[in-house]
Amino acid sequence: MNIKLVARYIGIALVFNAIFMFISLAVSAVNGFDSAFSPLLLSALITAMVGCFPLIFVRGQDNVNLREGFAITIFSWFLSCIFGMLPYVLWGGEFTLSNAWFESVSGYTTTGGTVLTDVEILPKGLLFWRSSTHFIGGMGVMVFMLLVLPSMSMFRMRISRIEISSLSKDNYRLRSKETVKVIAITYVGITVITTVALMLAGMSFFDAVNHAMSIVSTGGFSTKNLSIMHYDSLAIEIVCIVTMYVSTLHFGMVYALFVKRSKALLKSPVFRYFMAFCLVMSILIGLDLKISGDAATYGEAMRLSFFQFSSIVSSTGFATADTSVWPLLSIFLLLFAMYHGGCSGSTCGGIKADRIWIFYKVLKSNVYKQLHPNAVIPVKVGDNVIDPSIIRSAVMYIVAFTFLFILGAMLIGMTGPTFEEALSASMTSLGNVGPGFGSCGSLGNFSHFTPFAKFVMTVEMLLGRLEIYTLLMLFFIFKKV
């Protein structure tokens, strides 16, 4: 493995982070050189210098092999999270070393869980940096490898196979520059439109930009302690619901729908299943809230249920209510939403609707084959016959996700939280959702967990954001075969 070449490309990732630190620095300066200015300046200079060092002394090459590609991807994420800690650690406050690591990983993986008991005490420069980690992590997971490693066709192919969705692969059969253009336009376009819509709904420009970056990345960091509940605005909630759902869909197909007027998204069986699933679940939760007396009217119940379910299934994690005190059925359905997630080709977490749909088709095929043993029944999603290797990958991913969720809950549970907190903390971390239940619920935080529990959760966040397989490559990339 060419370590110098790997270091050069990791340096590009760090420079990219440094650029956003300088932007956050400008936000701090505009707001009267607030207390985040010095921490951001020092962090930006350190990150930029470390990133530029290999760029200056290592000559660029195009012949990057698959092993080196995985090393670049994995260590770019790790080092981004490490250098992303610097503004928090240097600023101080509640940011101990373990808290700063948790906040940084939660930001970059677009999880959105926080250790802060008072978000609003942060200066605007640091709040913007916090939201920037969402924006970097959301775009980076799909664009960074294609943007920085344009010649690695085999690498792109392997990564797309991890996504497993034939829907994703069909829409990403483009040259690397075209793919980057499609994703970047969609990502930035959603951010801009969401910002404008939130401002029209009543948010300030600063809050609108921060929340828009959280929505497009399906992150969940807010500038307010009460999240979206702070605004108590139906218009803001509607904007959030619509844009959160758009951000859970395949970006390539969203681009095709709005730019090329293609109806492929609307005809997709995965899209139809996902939207029907969300509608049914939201209605069930609304009815449960009304029947249990947690909502006074059906209108209030549906308003609460539709927002919270869209927030959880999209893995955004915004809040308009304390879901920890909701009835057991509603909590169970929200927990399943964390497990389920949105669609592949987006920035959301969870198993993904594509895998769930493939699993359903495989189950249906196997049941039918029990009745007709000699029948040849291909597994199809729409008009596409799914390759057996993709089926195996989908099923194994579901198994691995479930195993890691249980293992994480056991490790977190060893540190003393309640069963509900340990279970939901593990699920929300692996699913990159943000809020759990109990004291780490939608209006709570993760400050009370031990450093070990926080470390376990950050490992789960990285596993979930990198689709498990990519991070596990860490144990093999330096092994000689």
Short mmCIF file of N, CA, C and O in Angstrom, two decimals, residues 181-183 185-186 250-262:
data_model
loop_
_atom_site.label_atom_id
_atom_site.label_comp_id
_atom_site.label_asym_id
_atom_site.label_seq_id
_atom_site.Cartn_x
_atom_site.Cartn_y
_atom_site.Cartn_z
N LYS A 181 -21.94 15.99 -10.12
CA LYS A 181 -22.79 17.14 -10.47
C LYS A 181 -24.22 16.90 -10.03
O LYS A 181 -24.86 17.78 -9.43
N VAL A 182 -24.76 15.70 -10.30
CA VAL A 182 -26.14 15.39 -9.94
C VAL A 182 -26.34 15.46 -8.44
O VAL A 182 -27.28 16.10 -7.94
N ILE A 183 -25.45 14.83 -7.69
CA ILE A 183 -25.59 14.80 -6.23
C ILE A 183 -25.39 16.19 -5.63
O ILE A 183 -26.16 16.62 -4.77
N ILE A 185 -25.74 19.19 -7.03
CA ILE A 185 -26.85 20.09 -7.37
C ILE A 185 -28.07 19.79 -6.51
O ILE A 185 -28.73 20.69 -5.98
N THR A 186 -28.38 18.50 -6.34
CA THR A 186 -29.53 18.11 -5.54
C THR A 186 -29.33 18.50 -4.07
O THR A 186 -30.22 19.08 -3.44
N HIS A 250 -33.88 8.91 -2.99
CA HIS A 250 -32.68 8.76 -3.81
C HIS A 250 -32.39 10.07 -4.52
O HIS A 250 -33.20 10.57 -5.30
N PHE A 251 -31.21 10.67 -4.24
CA PHE A 251 -30.90 11.99 -4.79
C PHE A 251 -30.87 12.00 -6.31
O PHE A 251 -31.26 13.00 -6.94
N GLY A 252 -30.40 10.92 -6.91
CA GLY A 252 -30.37 10.86 -8.37
C GLY A 252 -31.75 10.91 -8.97
O GLY A 252 -31.98 11.56 -10.00
N MET A 253 -32.70 10.26 -8.32
CA MET A 253 -34.06 10.23 -8.84
C MET A 253 -34.81 11.52 -8.52
O MET A 253 -35.70 11.94 -9.27
N VAL A 254 -34.46 12.16 -7.40
CA VAL A 254 -35.03 13.48 -7.11
C VAL A 254 -34.57 14.48 -8.17
O VAL A 254 -35.36 15.29 -8.68
N TYR A 255 -33.30 14.42 -8.53
CA TYR A 255 -32.76 15.28 -9.58
C TYR A 255 -33.47 15.01 -10.90
O TYR A 255 -33.87 15.95 -11.61
N ALA A 256 -33.67 13.74 -11.23
CA ALA A 256 -34.33 13.39 -12.49
C ALA A 256 -35.79 13.86 -12.51
O ALA A 256 -36.30 14.30 -13.54
N LEU A 257 -36.44 13.81 -11.34
CA LEU A 257 -37.84 14.22 -11.26
C LEU A 257 -38.00 15.72 -11.49
O LEU A 257 -38.86 16.15 -12.27
N PHE A 258 -37.17 16.52 -10.85
CA PHE A 258 -37.35 17.98 -10.88
C PHE A 258 -36.60 18.66 -12.02
O PHE A 258 -37.00 19.74 -12.46
N VAL A 259 -35.51 18.04 -12.48
CA VAL A 259 -34.71 18.67 -13.54
C VAL A 259 -35.04 18.09 -14.91
O VAL A 259 -35.21 18.82 -15.88
N LYS A 260 -35.15 16.77 -14.99
CA LYS A 260 -35.39 16.12 -16.28
C LYS A 260 -36.83 15.69 -16.48
O LYS A 260 -37.17 15.07 -17.50
N ARG A 261 -37.67 15.99 -15.48
CA ARG A 261 -39.09 15.66 -15.54
C ARG A 261 -39.33 14.15 -15.72
O ARG A 261 -40.31 13.73 -16.32
N SER A 262 -38.41 13.35 -15.19
CA SER A 262 -38.56 11.90 -15.25
C SER A 262 -39.51 11.44 -14.14
O SER A 262 -39.47 11.96 -13.02
#
